Tab-separated table of C-alpha atoms in Angstrom:
chain	number	residue	atom	x	y	z
A	1	MET	CA	0.041	-0.056	0.176
A	2	VAL	CA	1.239	3.482	-1.077
A	3	THR	CA	0.837	6.161	1.620
A	4	ARG	CA	0.881	9.761	0.542
A	5	GLY	CA	1.694	12.701	2.643
A	6	PRO	CA	-0.684	15.483	2.928
A	7	LYS	CA	-1.694	17.456	-0.175
A	8	ILE	CA	-0.128	20.870	-0.386
A	9	LYS	CA	-2.505	23.449	-1.022
A	10	THR	CA	-1.430	26.023	-3.681
A	11	GLU	CA	-2.991	29.186	-4.520
A	12	HIS	CA	-3.883	30.209	-8.072
A	13	ILE	CA	-4.271	33.447	-10.152
A	14	ARG	CA	-6.017	33.940	-13.331
A	15	VAL	CA	-3.954	36.121	-15.604
A	16	SER	CA	-3.671	37.815	-18.982
A	17	ILE	CA	-0.278	37.636	-20.251
A	18	GLU	CA	0.749	40.039	-23.150
A	19	THR	CA	3.688	39.126	-25.381
A	20	ARG	CA	4.726	40.800	-28.745
A	21	ASN	CA	2.957	38.112	-30.579
A	22	CYS	CA	0.125	36.923	-28.613
A	23	THR	CA	-1.968	37.131	-25.510
A	24	VAL	CA	-2.250	34.207	-22.928
A	25	VAL	CA	-4.894	33.775	-20.618
A	26	GLY	CA	-4.487	31.234	-17.939
A	27	THR	CA	-3.538	30.206	-14.356
A	28	VAL	CA	-0.462	30.587	-12.460
A	29	HIS	CA	0.306	28.990	-9.178
A	30	PRO	CA	2.485	30.780	-6.686
A	31	PRO	CA	2.834	28.635	-3.455
A	32	ALA	CA	0.385	29.223	-0.809
A	33	LEU	CA	1.229	30.991	2.546
A	34	ALA	CA	4.693	31.076	1.330
A	35	TYR	CA	7.258	33.967	1.511
A	36	ARG	CA	7.021	34.483	-2.412
A	37	SER	CA	3.168	33.987	-2.950
A	38	ARG	CA	2.480	37.219	-4.838
A	39	LEU	CA	2.208	37.483	-8.415
A	40	SER	CA	5.013	40.019	-8.621
A	41	ASP	CA	7.363	37.623	-6.667
A	42	LEU	CA	6.485	34.777	-9.080
A	43	LEU	CA	7.591	37.078	-12.006
A	44	ASN	CA	10.674	38.338	-10.332
A	45	GLN	CA	12.351	34.954	-9.479
A	46	LYS	CA	15.884	35.157	-10.684
A	47	GLU	CA	16.415	31.436	-10.526
A	48	MET	CA	13.373	30.923	-12.915
A	49	ALA	CA	13.478	31.487	-16.631
A	50	PHE	CA	9.892	30.371	-17.428
A	51	LEU	CA	6.621	31.134	-15.996
A	52	SER	CA	4.363	27.912	-15.778
A	53	VAL	CA	0.915	28.547	-16.982
A	54	THR	CA	-2.052	25.904	-16.774
A	55	ASP	CA	-5.478	26.043	-18.603
A	56	ALA	CA	-4.067	28.317	-21.137
A	57	ALA	CA	-5.705	29.811	-24.085
A	58	VAL	CA	-3.614	31.510	-26.566
A	59	TYR	CA	-4.905	34.531	-28.760
A	60	ARG	CA	-3.224	36.100	-31.690
A	61	ASN	CA	-2.924	39.931	-31.077
A	62	ASP	CA	-4.804	40.396	-34.480
A	63	ASN	CA	-7.717	38.205	-33.174
A	64	LEU	CA	-8.544	38.655	-29.560
A	65	GLU	CA	-11.979	37.138	-29.937
A	66	GLU	CA	-11.194	33.457	-30.549
A	67	PRO	CA	-8.225	31.560	-29.236
A	68	ALA	CA	-5.799	30.312	-31.788
A	69	TYR	CA	-5.184	27.164	-29.705
A	70	SER	CA	-5.534	26.094	-25.913
A	71	ALA	CA	-3.106	23.995	-23.826
A	72	PRO	CA	-3.324	22.393	-20.445
A	73	PHE	CA	0.324	23.582	-19.801
A	74	LEU	CA	2.513	26.227	-21.197
A	75	ALA	CA	5.859	27.350	-20.061
A	76	ILE	CA	6.411	31.057	-21.111
A	77	ASN	CA	9.884	32.597	-21.315
A	78	LEU	CA	9.997	35.424	-18.820
A	79	ARG	CA	11.872	37.443	-21.281
A	80	SER	CA	9.228	37.577	-23.659
A	81	ILE	CA	6.656	38.861	-21.461
A	82	ASP	CA	5.520	42.497	-21.949
A	83	SER	CA	2.834	42.635	-19.271
A	84	VAL	CA	0.850	40.444	-16.789
A	85	ARG	CA	-2.384	41.463	-15.325
A	86	PRO	CA	-4.477	39.472	-12.852
A	87	LEU	CA	-8.090	38.754	-13.937
A	88	GLU	CA	-11.176	38.763	-11.707
A	89	GLY	CA	-12.603	35.390	-10.784
């Protein structure tokens, strides 16, 4: 029988991420109740080169009405991000 430890609760933040070529709407997961649990802390981690996004919808900047594609997971290079804003809900 395999025993597992307690589940680690994580926070999640729905965001809109703007890049030069597209807009990604998805969820980021900073650690819950941890020192670096704010969105700004997640974006400013020097040891990380990519931002993990789940439940992502990718929109071309010339068509923000309908996603070009969706993915359960994306890793976005932090250097390619122009802006990030949290979404309500």
